[in-house]
Coordinates of C-alpha atoms in Angstrom, one line a residue:
M5 CA 22.4 5.4 18.6
S6 CA 20.9 6.3 22.0
E7 CA 17.4 7.2 23.1
L8 CA 16.9 10.9 23.1
G9 CA 16.7 12.7 26.4
E10 CA 14.2 15.5 27.0
A11 CA 16.8 18.3 26.3
E12 CA 18.1 16.5 23.2
A13 CA 14.6 16.0 21.8
E14 CA 14.2 19.8 21.6
E15 CA 17.2 20.0 19.3
M16 CA 16.3 18.5 16.0
P17 CA 18.8 17.3 13.4
E18 CA 19.4 20.0 10.8
A19 CA 17.6 18.1 8.1
V20 CA 14.3 18.2 10.0
D21 CA 12.4 21.1 8.5
T22 CA 9.9 21.8 11.2
H23 CA 8.3 24.7 9.4
A24 CA 7.7 22.6 6.3
L25 CA 6.3 19.8 8.3
L26 CA 3.9 22.1 10.1
G27 CA 2.9 23.6 6.8
L28 CA 2.1 20.2 5.4
A29 CA 0.1 19.4 8.6
D30 CA -1.9 22.6 8.2
R31 CA -2.8 21.8 4.6
H32 CA -3.4 18.0 5.1
H33 CA -7.0 16.9 4.3
A34 CA -8.9 13.9 3.2
R35 CA -9.0 12.9 -0.5
I36 CA -11.8 10.7 -1.9
A37 CA -11.0 7.2 -3.0
R38 CA -13.5 5.5 -5.2
P39 CA -13.1 1.8 -6.3
W40 CA -13.8 0.9 -9.9
G41 CA -14.1 -2.9 -9.2
A42 CA -11.9 -5.6 -10.7
R43 CA -11.2 -6.3 -14.3
H44 CA -8.8 -8.2 -16.6
V45 CA -6.0 -6.0 -17.8
G46 CA -2.8 -7.1 -19.4
G47 CA -3.4 -10.7 -18.4
H48 CA -3.9 -9.7 -14.8
L49 CA -6.7 -9.4 -12.3
V50 CA -6.7 -5.7 -11.5
K51 CA -8.5 -3.8 -8.8
G52 CA -8.9 -0.2 -9.8
Y53 CA -9.3 3.0 -7.8
A54 CA -9.9 6.7 -8.6
L55 CA -8.3 9.1 -6.1
E56 CA -9.4 12.7 -6.2
A57 CA -8.0 15.9 -4.7
Q58 CA -10.3 18.7 -3.8
C59 CA -12.0 20.3 -6.9
R60 CA -10.6 17.5 -9.1
A61 CA -12.2 14.4 -10.6
V62 CA -11.0 11.3 -12.3
T63 CA -12.8 11.4 -15.7
V64 CA -13.8 8.6 -18.0
Q65 CA -10.8 9.7 -20.2
D66 CA -8.5 9.5 -17.2
E67 CA -9.7 6.0 -16.4
A68 CA -9.2 4.9 -20.0
A69 CA -5.7 6.3 -20.0
A70 CA -4.9 4.5 -16.7
L71 CA -6.2 1.2 -18.1
A72 CA -4.1 1.7 -21.3
I73 CA -0.9 2.4 -19.2
A74 CA -1.6 -0.6 -17.0
E75 CA -2.2 -2.8 -20.1
G76 CA 1.2 -2.0 -21.5
H77 CA 3.0 -2.3 -18.2
L78 CA 1.3 -5.5 -17.1
S79 CA 1.7 -7.3 -20.4
L80 CA 5.3 -8.2 -19.5
G81 CA 4.3 -9.2 -16.0
R82 CA 5.4 -12.8 -16.1
A83 CA 8.9 -11.7 -17.2
R84 CA 9.0 -9.6 -14.0
G85 CA 7.8 -12.4 -11.8
S86 CA 4.2 -11.2 -11.5
L87 CA 1.6 -13.4 -9.8
G88 CA -1.2 -12.0 -11.8
L89 CA -2.8 -9.6 -9.3
A90 CA -2.5 -5.8 -9.4
V91 CA -3.9 -2.6 -8.1
L92 CA -4.4 0.4 -10.3
I93 CA -4.8 3.9 -9.0
A94 CA -5.7 6.9 -11.2
H95 CA -5.0 10.0 -9.0
A96 CA -6.3 13.4 -10.0
G97 CA -3.9 15.2 -7.7
G98 CA -3.5 18.8 -6.6
D99 CA -0.3 19.3 -8.6
G100 CA -0.9 16.9 -11.6
D101 CA -2.1 13.5 -12.5
Y102 CA -0.7 10.2 -11.5
V103 CA -1.2 6.5 -12.4
L104 CA 0.2 3.8 -10.1
V105 CA 0.4 0.2 -11.1
H106 CA 1.1 -2.1 -8.1
T107 CA 1.7 -5.7 -8.8
W108 CA 2.3 -8.7 -6.4
I109 CA 5.3 -10.6 -7.6
E110 CA 7.2 -13.7 -6.5
D111 CA 8.6 -14.3 -3.0
H112 CA 6.2 -12.0 -1.1
M113 CA 7.4 -8.9 -3.0
S114 CA 5.7 -6.3 -5.1
D115 CA 6.5 -4.1 -8.0
L116 CA 5.4 -0.5 -8.3
A117 CA 5.3 1.7 -11.4
I118 CA 4.3 5.4 -11.1
F119 CA 3.4 7.5 -14.1
A120 CA 3.0 11.3 -13.8
G121 CA 1.8 14.2 -15.9
P122 CA 0.2 17.6 -16.0
A123 CA -3.4 17.9 -14.7
G124 CA -6.1 17.0 -17.1
R125 CA -3.8 15.8 -19.9
P126 CA -3.8 12.0 -19.6
G127 CA -2.0 11.6 -22.9
E128 CA 1.1 13.2 -21.4
L129 CA 1.5 10.7 -18.5
R130 CA 5.0 9.3 -18.5
P131 CA 7.1 7.1 -16.1
G132 CA 7.9 9.1 -12.9
R133 CA 11.4 10.0 -12.0
A134 CA 13.7 7.5 -10.3
G135 CA 12.9 7.3 -6.6
L136 CA 9.4 8.7 -6.8
A137 CA 7.2 6.9 -4.2
P138 CA 3.5 7.1 -3.4
C139 CA 2.1 10.2 -1.7
V140 CA 0.3 9.9 1.6
W141 CA -3.1 9.4 0.0
E142 CA -1.9 6.8 -2.5
A143 CA 0.0 5.0 0.3
A144 CA -3.3 4.8 2.2
I145 CA -4.9 2.8 -0.6
L146 CA -1.8 0.6 -1.1
A147 CA -1.7 -0.1 2.7
H148 CA -5.3 -1.2 2.6
E149 CA -4.6 -3.4 -0.5
R150 CA -1.5 -4.9 1.2
D151 CA -3.7 -5.9 4.2
A152 CA -6.5 -7.2 1.9
F153 CA -4.0 -9.3 -0.1
A154 CA -2.5 -10.8 3.1
R155 CA -5.9 -11.4 4.8
H156 CA -7.7 -12.9 1.8
V157 CA -5.1 -14.5 -0.5
L158 CA -2.2 -15.4 1.8
D159 CA -4.0 -16.1 5.0
G160 CA -7.3 -17.1 3.6
E161 CA -8.7 -20.6 3.5
G162 CA -10.3 -22.6 0.8
K163 CA -9.9 -22.7 -2.9
I164 CA -8.0 -19.9 -4.6
E165 CA -11.1 -18.7 -6.5
A166 CA -12.9 -18.0 -3.2
R167 CA -9.8 -16.2 -1.9
L168 CA -9.6 -14.0 -5.0
A169 CA -13.3 -13.2 -4.8
A170 CA -12.9 -12.0 -1.2
W171 CA -9.8 -10.0 -2.2
Q172 CA -11.8 -8.3 -5.1
A173 CA -14.7 -7.4 -2.8
D174 CA -12.4 -5.8 -0.1
T175 CA -12.1 -2.2 -1.3
L176 CA -11.5 1.2 0.3
E177 CA -14.0 3.9 -0.3
G178 CA -14.5 7.5 0.9
G179 CA -12.1 9.9 2.5
V180 CA -8.5 8.8 3.0
R181 CA -5.9 10.7 4.9

Protein backbone atom coordinates (compact mmCIF):
# COMPACT_ATOMS: atom_id res chain seq x y z
CA MET A 1 0.00 0.00 0.00
CA SER A 2 1.47 3.34 -1.01
CA GLU A 3 0.95 6.83 0.29
CA LEU A 4 -1.72 8.65 -1.70
CA GLY A 5 -0.57 11.37 -4.08
CA GLU A 6 -2.57 14.58 -4.43
CA ALA A 7 -4.48 13.38 -7.51
CA GLU A 8 -5.19 9.99 -5.97
CA ALA A 9 -6.46 11.60 -2.75
CA GLU A 10 -9.27 13.25 -4.74
CA GLU A 11 -10.49 9.83 -5.90
CA MET A 12 -12.02 7.98 -2.99
CA PRO A 13 -12.51 4.23 -2.81
CA GLU A 14 -16.07 3.35 -3.81
CA ALA A 15 -17.00 2.35 -0.25
CA VAL A 16 -16.34 5.88 1.04
CA ASP A 17 -19.76 7.54 1.14
CA THR A 18 -18.79 11.20 1.19
CA HIS A 19 -22.41 12.43 1.21
CA ALA A 20 -23.30 10.26 4.22
CA LEU A 21 -20.13 11.35 6.05
CA LEU A 22 -20.88 15.02 5.46
CA GLY A 23 -24.49 14.45 6.54
CA LEU A 24 -23.25 12.94 9.80
CA ALA A 25 -20.88 15.86 10.29
CA ASP A 26 -23.72 18.36 9.76
CA ARG A 27 -25.86 16.65 12.41
CA HIS A 28 -23.07 16.00 14.93
CA HIS A 29 -23.60 17.64 18.31
CA ALA A 30 -22.68 17.25 21.95
CA ARG A 31 -24.59 14.87 24.19
CA ILE A 32 -24.65 15.20 27.95
CA ALA A 33 -22.77 12.69 30.09
CA ARG A 34 -23.70 12.58 33.77
CA PRO A 35 -21.84 10.29 36.22
CA TRP A 36 -23.90 8.31 38.77
CA GLY A 37 -20.95 7.49 41.01
CA ALA A 38 -19.67 4.06 41.88
CA ARG A 39 -21.64 1.21 43.43
CA HIS A 40 -21.48 -2.53 43.94
CA VAL A 41 -23.32 -4.46 41.21
CA GLY A 42 -23.07 -8.17 40.48
CA GLY A 43 -20.01 -8.52 42.70
CA HIS A 44 -18.22 -5.71 40.84
CA LEU A 45 -17.25 -2.13 41.56
CA VAL A 46 -19.17 -0.26 38.85
CA LYS A 47 -18.94 3.37 37.69
CA GLY A 48 -22.23 4.45 36.17
CA TYR A 49 -23.09 7.10 33.61
CA ALA A 50 -26.22 8.55 32.05
CA LEU A 51 -25.78 9.71 28.45
CA GLU A 52 -28.54 11.83 26.98
CA ALA A 53 -29.40 12.83 23.43
CA GLN A 54 -31.13 16.16 22.79
CA CYS A 55 -34.65 16.21 24.24
CA ARG A 56 -34.08 12.85 25.99
CA ALA A 57 -33.33 12.00 29.61
CA VAL A 58 -32.20 8.92 31.48
CA THR A 59 -34.97 8.41 34.04
CA VAL A 60 -34.92 6.67 37.40
CA GLN A 61 -36.61 3.70 35.67
CA ASP A 62 -33.90 3.66 32.98
CA GLU A 63 -31.20 3.68 35.64
CA ALA A 64 -32.90 0.81 37.51
CA ALA A 65 -33.20 -1.20 34.29
CA ALA A 66 -29.52 -0.60 33.49
CA LEU A 67 -28.50 -1.72 36.97
CA ALA A 68 -30.63 -4.86 36.69
CA ILE A 69 -29.09 -5.72 33.31
CA ALA A 70 -25.60 -5.12 34.70
CA GLU A 71 -26.37 -7.27 37.75
CA GLY A 72 -27.29 -10.23 35.56
CA HIS A 73 -24.42 -9.75 33.14
CA LEU A 74 -21.75 -9.19 35.78
CA SER A 75 -22.83 -12.06 38.04
CA LEU A 76 -20.85 -14.46 35.82
CA GLY A 77 -17.87 -12.12 35.69
CA ARG A 78 -15.29 -14.43 37.26
CA ALA A 79 -16.13 -17.13 34.72
CA ARG A 80 -15.35 -14.59 31.97
CA GLY A 81 -12.05 -13.52 33.57
CA SER A 82 -13.36 -10.31 35.12
CA LEU A 83 -11.11 -8.32 37.42
CA GLY A 84 -14.12 -6.86 39.25
CA LEU A 85 -14.21 -3.34 37.76
CA ALA A 86 -16.83 -2.20 35.27
CA VAL A 87 -18.36 0.86 33.63
CA LEU A 88 -22.10 1.07 33.03
CA ILE A 89 -23.65 3.50 30.53
CA ALA A 90 -27.39 4.08 30.20
CA HIS A 91 -27.87 5.97 26.92
CA ALA A 92 -31.13 7.68 26.06
CA GLY A 93 -30.25 7.91 22.38
CA GLY A 94 -31.86 9.62 19.46
CA ASP A 95 -33.02 6.35 17.91
CA GLY A 96 -33.60 4.20 21.00
CA ASP A 97 -32.15 3.27 24.36
CA TYR A 98 -28.89 1.48 25.04
CA VAL A 99 -27.12 -0.02 28.02
CA LEU A 100 -23.39 -0.74 27.80
CA VAL A 101 -21.57 -2.87 30.35
CA HIS A 102 -17.79 -2.59 29.97
CA THR A 103 -15.67 -4.84 32.17
CA TRP A 104 -11.92 -5.03 32.63
CA ILE A 105 -10.81 -8.65 32.27
CA GLU A 106 -7.59 -10.60 32.52
CA ASP A 107 -4.46 -9.87 30.51
CA HIS A 108 -5.11 -6.14 29.86
CA MET A 109 -8.30 -6.89 27.94
CA SER A 110 -11.91 -5.81 28.29
CA ASP A 111 -15.36 -7.23 27.68
CA LEU A 112 -18.24 -5.17 26.28
CA ALA A 113 -21.92 -6.05 26.25
CA ILE A 114 -24.42 -3.77 24.53
CA PHE A 115 -28.16 -3.97 25.10
CA ALA A 116 -30.57 -2.05 22.86
CA GLY A 117 -34.28 -1.32 22.76
CA PRO A 118 -36.97 1.16 21.81
CA ALA A 119 -36.89 4.61 23.38
CA GLY A 120 -38.60 4.89 26.75
CA ARG A 121 -39.27 1.16 27.15
CA PRO A 122 -36.48 -0.12 29.42
CA GLY A 123 -38.19 -3.49 29.89
CA GLU A 124 -37.58 -4.23 26.21
CA LEU A 125 -33.79 -3.86 26.23
CA ARG A 126 -32.15 -6.96 24.72
CA PRO A 127 -28.59 -7.92 23.73
CA GLY A 128 -27.51 -5.96 20.66
CA ARG A 129 -26.83 -7.64 17.35
CA ALA A 130 -23.46 -9.28 16.69
CA GLY A 131 -20.88 -6.69 15.72
CA LEU A 132 -22.66 -3.74 17.35
CA ALA A 133 -20.09 -1.34 18.77
CA PRO A 134 -20.31 1.89 20.78
CA CYS A 135 -21.49 5.03 19.02
CA VAL A 136 -19.23 8.10 18.98
CA TRP A 137 -20.70 9.48 22.23
CA GLU A 138 -20.50 6.17 24.12
CA ALA A 139 -16.96 5.72 22.82
CA ALA A 140 -16.02 9.12 24.30
CA ILE A 141 -16.99 7.90 27.77
CA LEU A 142 -15.24 4.57 27.26
CA ALA A 143 -12.08 6.38 26.05
CA HIS A 144 -12.11 8.50 29.21
CA GLU A 145 -12.60 5.37 31.31
CA ARG A 146 -9.77 3.53 29.55
CA ASP A 147 -7.45 6.43 30.37
CA ALA A 148 -8.68 6.63 33.99
CA PHE A 149 -8.16 2.88 34.44
CA ALA A 150 -4.61 3.03 33.05
CA ARG A 151 -3.72 6.22 34.95
CA HIS A 152 -5.04 5.28 38.38
CA VAL A 153 -5.13 1.49 38.56
CA LEU A 154 -2.37 0.26 36.25
CA ASP A 155 0.11 3.15 36.50
CA GLY A 156 -0.92 4.38 39.96
CA GLU A 157 1.19 3.98 43.03
CA GLY A 158 0.38 2.85 46.52
CA LYS A 159 -2.18 0.43 47.85
CA ILE A 160 -4.92 -0.84 45.57
CA GLU A 161 -7.61 0.80 47.74
CA ALA A 162 -6.15 4.25 47.04
CA ARG A 163 -5.84 3.47 43.33
CA LEU A 164 -9.46 2.35 43.16
CA ALA A 165 -10.63 5.44 45.05
CA ALA A 166 -8.81 7.65 42.53
CA TRP A 167 -10.34 5.67 39.64
CA GLN A 168 -13.83 6.06 41.12
CA ALA A 169 -13.40 9.83 41.49
CA ASP A 170 -12.16 10.34 37.92
CA THR A 171 -15.37 10.83 35.92
CA LEU A 172 -16.48 12.58 32.76
CA GLU A 173 -19.29 15.12 32.99
CA GLY A 174 -20.94 17.51 30.56
CA GLY A 175 -20.96 17.61 26.79
CA VAL A 176 -19.21 14.83 24.92
CA ARG A 177 -18.65 14.83 21.17
